[in-house]
Each structure stands twice: as structure tokens, then as C-alpha cells.
PDB file of C-alpha atoms in Angstrom:
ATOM      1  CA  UNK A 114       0.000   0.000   0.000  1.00  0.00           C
ATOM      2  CA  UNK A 115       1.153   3.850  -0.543  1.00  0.00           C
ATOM      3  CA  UNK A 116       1.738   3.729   3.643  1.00  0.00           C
ATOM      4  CA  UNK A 117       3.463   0.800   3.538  1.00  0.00           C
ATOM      5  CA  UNK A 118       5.693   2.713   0.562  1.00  0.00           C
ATOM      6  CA  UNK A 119       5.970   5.353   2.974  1.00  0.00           C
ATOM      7  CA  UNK A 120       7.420   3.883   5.777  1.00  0.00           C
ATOM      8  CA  UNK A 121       9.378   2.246   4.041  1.00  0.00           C
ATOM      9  CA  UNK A 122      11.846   5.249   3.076  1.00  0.00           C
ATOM     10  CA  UNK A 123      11.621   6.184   6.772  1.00  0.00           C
ATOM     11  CA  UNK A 124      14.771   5.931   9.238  1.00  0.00           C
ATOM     12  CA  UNK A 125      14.547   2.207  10.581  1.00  0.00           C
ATOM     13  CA  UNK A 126      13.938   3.593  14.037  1.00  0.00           C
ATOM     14  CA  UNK A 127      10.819   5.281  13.029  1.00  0.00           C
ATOM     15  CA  UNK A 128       9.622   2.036  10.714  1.00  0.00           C
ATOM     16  CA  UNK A 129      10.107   0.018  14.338  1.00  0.00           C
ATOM     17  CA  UNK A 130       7.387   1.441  15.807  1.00  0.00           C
ATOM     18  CA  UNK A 131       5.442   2.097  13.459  1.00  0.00           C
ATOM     19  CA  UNK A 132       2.397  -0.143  15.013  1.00  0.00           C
ATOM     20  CA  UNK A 133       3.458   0.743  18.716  1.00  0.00           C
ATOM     21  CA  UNK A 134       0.055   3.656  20.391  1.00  0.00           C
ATOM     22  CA  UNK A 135       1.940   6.949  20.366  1.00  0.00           C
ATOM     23  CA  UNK A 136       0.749  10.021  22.507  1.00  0.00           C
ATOM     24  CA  UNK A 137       0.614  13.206  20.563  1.00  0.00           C
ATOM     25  CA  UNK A 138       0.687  16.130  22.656  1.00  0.00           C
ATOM     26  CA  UNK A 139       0.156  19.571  21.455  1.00  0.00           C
ATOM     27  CA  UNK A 140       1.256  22.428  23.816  1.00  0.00           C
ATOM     28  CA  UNK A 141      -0.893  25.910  24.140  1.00  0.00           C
ATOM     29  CA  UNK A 142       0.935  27.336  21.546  1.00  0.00           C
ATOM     30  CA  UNK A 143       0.330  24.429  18.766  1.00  0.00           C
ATOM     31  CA  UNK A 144       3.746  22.825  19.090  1.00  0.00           C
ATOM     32  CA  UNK A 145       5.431  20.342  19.891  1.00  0.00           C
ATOM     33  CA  UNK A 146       7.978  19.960  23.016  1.00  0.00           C
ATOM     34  CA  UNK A 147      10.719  19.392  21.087  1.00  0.00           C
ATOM     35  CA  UNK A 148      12.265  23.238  21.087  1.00  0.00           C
ATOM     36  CA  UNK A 149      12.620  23.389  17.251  1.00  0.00           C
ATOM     37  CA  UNK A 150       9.758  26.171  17.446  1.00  0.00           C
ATOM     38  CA  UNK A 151       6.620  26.759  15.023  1.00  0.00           C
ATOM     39  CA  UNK A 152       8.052  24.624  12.279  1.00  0.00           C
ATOM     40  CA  UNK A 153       6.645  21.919  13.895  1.00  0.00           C
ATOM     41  CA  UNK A 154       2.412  22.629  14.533  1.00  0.00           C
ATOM     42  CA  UNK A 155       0.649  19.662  15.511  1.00  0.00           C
ATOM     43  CA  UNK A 156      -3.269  20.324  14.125  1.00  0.00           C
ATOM     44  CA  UNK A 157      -5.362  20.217  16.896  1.00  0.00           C
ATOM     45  CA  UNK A 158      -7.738  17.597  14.966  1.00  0.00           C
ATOM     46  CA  UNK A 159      -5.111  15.183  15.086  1.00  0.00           C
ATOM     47  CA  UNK A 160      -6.347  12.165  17.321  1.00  0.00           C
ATOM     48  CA  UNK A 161      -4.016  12.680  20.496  1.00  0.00           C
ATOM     49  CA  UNK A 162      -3.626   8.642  20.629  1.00  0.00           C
ATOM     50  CA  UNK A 163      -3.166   6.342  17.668  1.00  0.00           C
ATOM     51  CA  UNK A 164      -0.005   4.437  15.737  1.00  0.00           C
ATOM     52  CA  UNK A 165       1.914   5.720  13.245  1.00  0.00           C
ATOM     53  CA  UNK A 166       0.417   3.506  10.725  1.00  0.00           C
ATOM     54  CA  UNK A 167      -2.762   4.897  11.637  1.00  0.00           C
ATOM     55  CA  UNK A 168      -1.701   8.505  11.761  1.00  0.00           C
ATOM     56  CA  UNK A 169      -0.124   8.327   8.228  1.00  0.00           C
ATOM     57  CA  UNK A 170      -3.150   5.956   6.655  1.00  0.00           C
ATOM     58  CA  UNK A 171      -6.048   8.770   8.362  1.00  0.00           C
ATOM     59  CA  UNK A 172      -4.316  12.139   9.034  1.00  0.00           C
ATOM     60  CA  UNK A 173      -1.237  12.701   7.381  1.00  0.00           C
ATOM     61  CA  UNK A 174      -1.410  13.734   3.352  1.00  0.00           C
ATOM     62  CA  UNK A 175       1.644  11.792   2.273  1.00  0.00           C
ATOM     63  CA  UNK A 176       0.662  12.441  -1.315  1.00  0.00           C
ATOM     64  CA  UNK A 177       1.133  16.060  -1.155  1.00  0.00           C
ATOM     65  CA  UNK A 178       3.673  17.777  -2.751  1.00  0.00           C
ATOM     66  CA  UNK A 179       6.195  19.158  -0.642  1.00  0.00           C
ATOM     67  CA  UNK A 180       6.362  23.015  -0.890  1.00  0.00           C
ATOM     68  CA  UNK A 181       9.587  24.871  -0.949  1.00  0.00           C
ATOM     69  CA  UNK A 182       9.204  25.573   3.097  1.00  0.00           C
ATOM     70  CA  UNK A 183       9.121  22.039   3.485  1.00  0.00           C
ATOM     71  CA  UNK A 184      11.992  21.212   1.378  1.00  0.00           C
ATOM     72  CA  UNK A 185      13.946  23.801   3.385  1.00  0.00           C
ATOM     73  CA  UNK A 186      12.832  22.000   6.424  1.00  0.00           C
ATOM     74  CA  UNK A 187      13.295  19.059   5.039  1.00  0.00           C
ATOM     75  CA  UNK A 188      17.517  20.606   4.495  1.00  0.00           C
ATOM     76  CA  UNK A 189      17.883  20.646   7.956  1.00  0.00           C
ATOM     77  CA  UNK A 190      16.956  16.624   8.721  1.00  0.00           C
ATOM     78  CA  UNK A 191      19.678  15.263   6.655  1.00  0.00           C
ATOM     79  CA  UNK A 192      22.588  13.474   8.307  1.00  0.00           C
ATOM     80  CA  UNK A 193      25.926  15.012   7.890  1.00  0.00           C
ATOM     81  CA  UNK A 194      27.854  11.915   9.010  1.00  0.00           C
ATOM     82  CA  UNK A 195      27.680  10.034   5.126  1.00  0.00           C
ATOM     83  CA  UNK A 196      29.689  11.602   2.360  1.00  0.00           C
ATOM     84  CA  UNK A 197      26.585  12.952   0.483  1.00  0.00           C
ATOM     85  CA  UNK A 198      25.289  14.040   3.828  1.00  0.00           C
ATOM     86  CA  UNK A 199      26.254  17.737   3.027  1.00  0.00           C
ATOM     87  CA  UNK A 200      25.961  18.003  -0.910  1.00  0.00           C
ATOM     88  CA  UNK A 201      21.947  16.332  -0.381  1.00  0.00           C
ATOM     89  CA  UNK A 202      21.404  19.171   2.224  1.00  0.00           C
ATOM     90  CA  UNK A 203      23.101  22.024  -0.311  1.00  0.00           C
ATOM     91  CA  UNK A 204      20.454  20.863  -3.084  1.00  0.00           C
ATOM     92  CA  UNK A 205      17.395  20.618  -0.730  1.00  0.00           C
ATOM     93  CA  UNK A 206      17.921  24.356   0.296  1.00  0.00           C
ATOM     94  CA  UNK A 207      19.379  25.156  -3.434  1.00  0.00           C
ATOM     95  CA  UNK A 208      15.614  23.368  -4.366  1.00  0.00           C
ATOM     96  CA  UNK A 209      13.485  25.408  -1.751  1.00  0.00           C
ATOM     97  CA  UNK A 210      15.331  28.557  -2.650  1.00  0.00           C
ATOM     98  CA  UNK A 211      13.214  30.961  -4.808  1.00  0.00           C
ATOM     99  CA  UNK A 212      15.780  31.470  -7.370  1.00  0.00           C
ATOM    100  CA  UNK A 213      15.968  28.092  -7.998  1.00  0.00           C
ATOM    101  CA  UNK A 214      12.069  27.920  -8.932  1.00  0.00           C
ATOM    102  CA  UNK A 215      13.016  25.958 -12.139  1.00  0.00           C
ATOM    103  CA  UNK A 216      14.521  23.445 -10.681  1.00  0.00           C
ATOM    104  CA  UNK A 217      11.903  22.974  -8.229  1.00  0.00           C
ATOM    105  CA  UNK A 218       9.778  23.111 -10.512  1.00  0.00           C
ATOM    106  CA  UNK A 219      11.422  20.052 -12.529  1.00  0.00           C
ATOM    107  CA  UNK A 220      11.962  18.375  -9.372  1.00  0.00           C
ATOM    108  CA  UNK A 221       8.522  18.558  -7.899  1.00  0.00           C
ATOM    109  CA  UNK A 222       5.863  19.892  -9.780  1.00  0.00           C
ATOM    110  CA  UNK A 223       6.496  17.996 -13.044  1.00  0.00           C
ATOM    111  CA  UNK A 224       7.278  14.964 -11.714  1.00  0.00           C
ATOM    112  CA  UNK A 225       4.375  14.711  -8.985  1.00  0.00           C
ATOM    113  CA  UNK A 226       6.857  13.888  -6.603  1.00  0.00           C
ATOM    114  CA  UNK A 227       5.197  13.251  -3.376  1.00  0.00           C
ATOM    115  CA  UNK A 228       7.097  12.941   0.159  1.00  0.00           C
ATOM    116  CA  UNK A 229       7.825   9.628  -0.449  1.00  0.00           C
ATOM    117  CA  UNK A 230       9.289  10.208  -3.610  1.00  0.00           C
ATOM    118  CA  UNK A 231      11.356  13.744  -2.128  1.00  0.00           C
ATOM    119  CA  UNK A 232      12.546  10.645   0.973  1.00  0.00           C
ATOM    120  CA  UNK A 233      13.366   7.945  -0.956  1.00  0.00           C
ATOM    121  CA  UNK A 234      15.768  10.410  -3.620  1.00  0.00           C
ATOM    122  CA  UNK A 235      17.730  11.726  -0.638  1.00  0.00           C
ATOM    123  CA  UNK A 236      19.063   8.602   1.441  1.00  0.00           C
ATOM    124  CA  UNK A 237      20.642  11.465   4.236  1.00  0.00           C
ATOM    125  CA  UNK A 238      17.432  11.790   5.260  1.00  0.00           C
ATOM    126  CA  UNK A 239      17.120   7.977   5.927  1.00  0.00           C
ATOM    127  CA  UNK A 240      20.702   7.442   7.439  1.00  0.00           C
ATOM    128  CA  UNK A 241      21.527   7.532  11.708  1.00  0.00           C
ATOM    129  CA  UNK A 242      21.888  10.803  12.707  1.00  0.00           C
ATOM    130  CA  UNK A 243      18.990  12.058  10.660  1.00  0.00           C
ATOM    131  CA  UNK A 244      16.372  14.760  12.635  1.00  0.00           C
ATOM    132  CA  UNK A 245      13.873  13.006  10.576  1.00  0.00           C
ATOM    133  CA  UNK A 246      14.005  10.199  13.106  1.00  0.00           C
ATOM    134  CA  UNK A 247      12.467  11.961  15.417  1.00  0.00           C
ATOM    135  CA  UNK A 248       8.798  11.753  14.725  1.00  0.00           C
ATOM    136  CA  UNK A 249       7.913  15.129  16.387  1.00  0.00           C
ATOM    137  CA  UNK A 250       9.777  16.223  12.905  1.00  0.00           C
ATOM    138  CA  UNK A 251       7.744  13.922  11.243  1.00  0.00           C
ATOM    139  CA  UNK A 252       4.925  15.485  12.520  1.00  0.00           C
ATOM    140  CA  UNK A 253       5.801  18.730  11.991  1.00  0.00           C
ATOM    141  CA  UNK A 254       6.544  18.490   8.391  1.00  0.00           C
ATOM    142  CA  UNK A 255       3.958  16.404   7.021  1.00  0.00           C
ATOM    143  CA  UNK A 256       0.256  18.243   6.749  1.00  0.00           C
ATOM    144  CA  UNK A 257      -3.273  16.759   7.407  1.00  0.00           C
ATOM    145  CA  UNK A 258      -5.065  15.885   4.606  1.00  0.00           C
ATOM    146  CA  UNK A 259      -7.609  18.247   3.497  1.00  0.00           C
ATOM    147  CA  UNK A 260     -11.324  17.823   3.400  1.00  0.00           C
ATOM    148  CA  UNK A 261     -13.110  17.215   0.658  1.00  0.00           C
ATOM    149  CA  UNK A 262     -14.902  20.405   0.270  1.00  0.00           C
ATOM    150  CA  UNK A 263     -17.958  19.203  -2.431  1.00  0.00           C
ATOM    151  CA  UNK A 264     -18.497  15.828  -3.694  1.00  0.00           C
ATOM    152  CA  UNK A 265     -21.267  14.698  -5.704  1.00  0.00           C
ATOM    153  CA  UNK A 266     -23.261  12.845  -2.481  1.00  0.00           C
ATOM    154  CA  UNK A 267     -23.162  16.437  -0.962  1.00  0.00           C
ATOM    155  CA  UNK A 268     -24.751  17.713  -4.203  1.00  0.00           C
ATOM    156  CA  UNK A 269     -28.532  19.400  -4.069  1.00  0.00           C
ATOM    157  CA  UNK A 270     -29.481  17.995  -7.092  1.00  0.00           C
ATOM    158  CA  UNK A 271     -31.517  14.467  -7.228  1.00  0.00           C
ATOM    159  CA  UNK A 272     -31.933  13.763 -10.671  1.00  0.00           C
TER     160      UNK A 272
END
């Protein structure tokens, strides 16, 4: 399935407990307790207990396209301990940089390349030492999915 595609380009940590009940707790402000600031809102309709493979299946849109933001974000999770550690960060921010709107624009938008896609391409954000094993990160990044605002049962018409 697309969530089993998902977690599979996810740090092993993170794939571990993927069935394990997790507690999300939102602070006043909308964040997490991590101390990495607004970048990471929880959305207060997110269930406050539930498993990862739950919370990614129900909650999380992980076929969105990541925006530039994220991308930039996304910069800051790769592990600097490989060799390509460094250069993978340099093109993530060189991607979510406005100047380089072409290539993100080859990168993402023509290619439909959903956060699975943007994971799997950049194996620093997969390798030990990665931020994105933390899943407070993971739930900062990724974005609920959006309700579907008309669909043809909600239609007025009964013909």
C-alpha cells in the first residue's frame, strides 16, 4: 500500500514502531515539546492517541507535494555523518530557494513527486543521525489531509 511505501523510506527507528500507540501532545501554543519552534504545529484535529500507521493511513497527506518551506525543512533533517550528507542538504535548500524555482519546478511539480518520492531520492534523510528520526519532525513536516470540500453525495441535485 502507498503507507506501507511510505514507511518504508523512513529511518529504521521510526519504521520500528510504526504499530506501537503513540501520545501526541500539542502544547498551548500548537507545538510540539521538542524546542525546534513553530516549524513543527501539531493540528489540533489530530487524534491525540493512535499508531503511526494509523496517523499516516487517516491524518497525514503523504501524497502532497512538498512546498519549498518544506523542502527547506526538510535541508535541515539530513545526516551530515555520510559523504553525500552535506551536498543532499546544499540541493534541498538550493531546491526550496526561490531562485531556484526551475529546478523545483522540474523536481517537484512535473514529476508529482510526493514525500515519499522527495525521501526515498535523498538517502541522508534515511541514514543515523537524521532529525527526521524523530517523529515530532515527522509530525511537523507532514500536513493533514484536506477535506473534501464538495463531492457529488453532498450535491442538491436528485436527478
Amino acid at each position: 500500500t502507498e503507507v506501507e511505501h511510505f514507511l518504508s523510506v523512513l529511518p529504521a527507528n521510526v519504521k520500528e514502531i510504526a504499530d506501537h500507540p503513540l501520545m501526541i501532545q500539542v502544547n498551548a501554543r500548537g507545538t510540539d515539546a521538542s524546542g525546534m519552534g513553530d516549524s513543527l504545529v501539531c493540528y489540533p484535529n489530530w487524534p491525540i492517541k493512535c499508531t503511526l500507521r494509523g496517523w499516516l493511513t487517516f491524518c497525514a497527506d503523504i501524497h502532497a507535494l512538498p512546498e519549498r518551506e518544506d523542502l527547506w525543512a526538510l535541508s535541515h533533517c539530513c545526516s551530515l555523518a555520510g559523504e553525500s550528507g552535506q551536498a543532499q542538504r546544499d540541493k534541498l535548500q538550493e531546491l526550496s530557494d526561490g531562485t531556484g524555482s526551475a529546478l523545483y519546478t522540474d523536481y517537484i511539480l512535473r514529476q508529482k513527486r510526493s514525500w515519499a518520492d522527495v525521501l526515498y531520492d535523498f538517502d541522508s534523510l534515511r541514514a543515523p543521525g537524521s532529525q527526521l528520526s524523530s517523529l515530532a519532525v515527522l509530525l511537523g513536516l507532514l500536513s493533514p489531509i484536506r477535506p473534501r470540500e464538495f463531492s457529488i453525495a453532498s450535491s442538491p441535485s436528485r436527478e
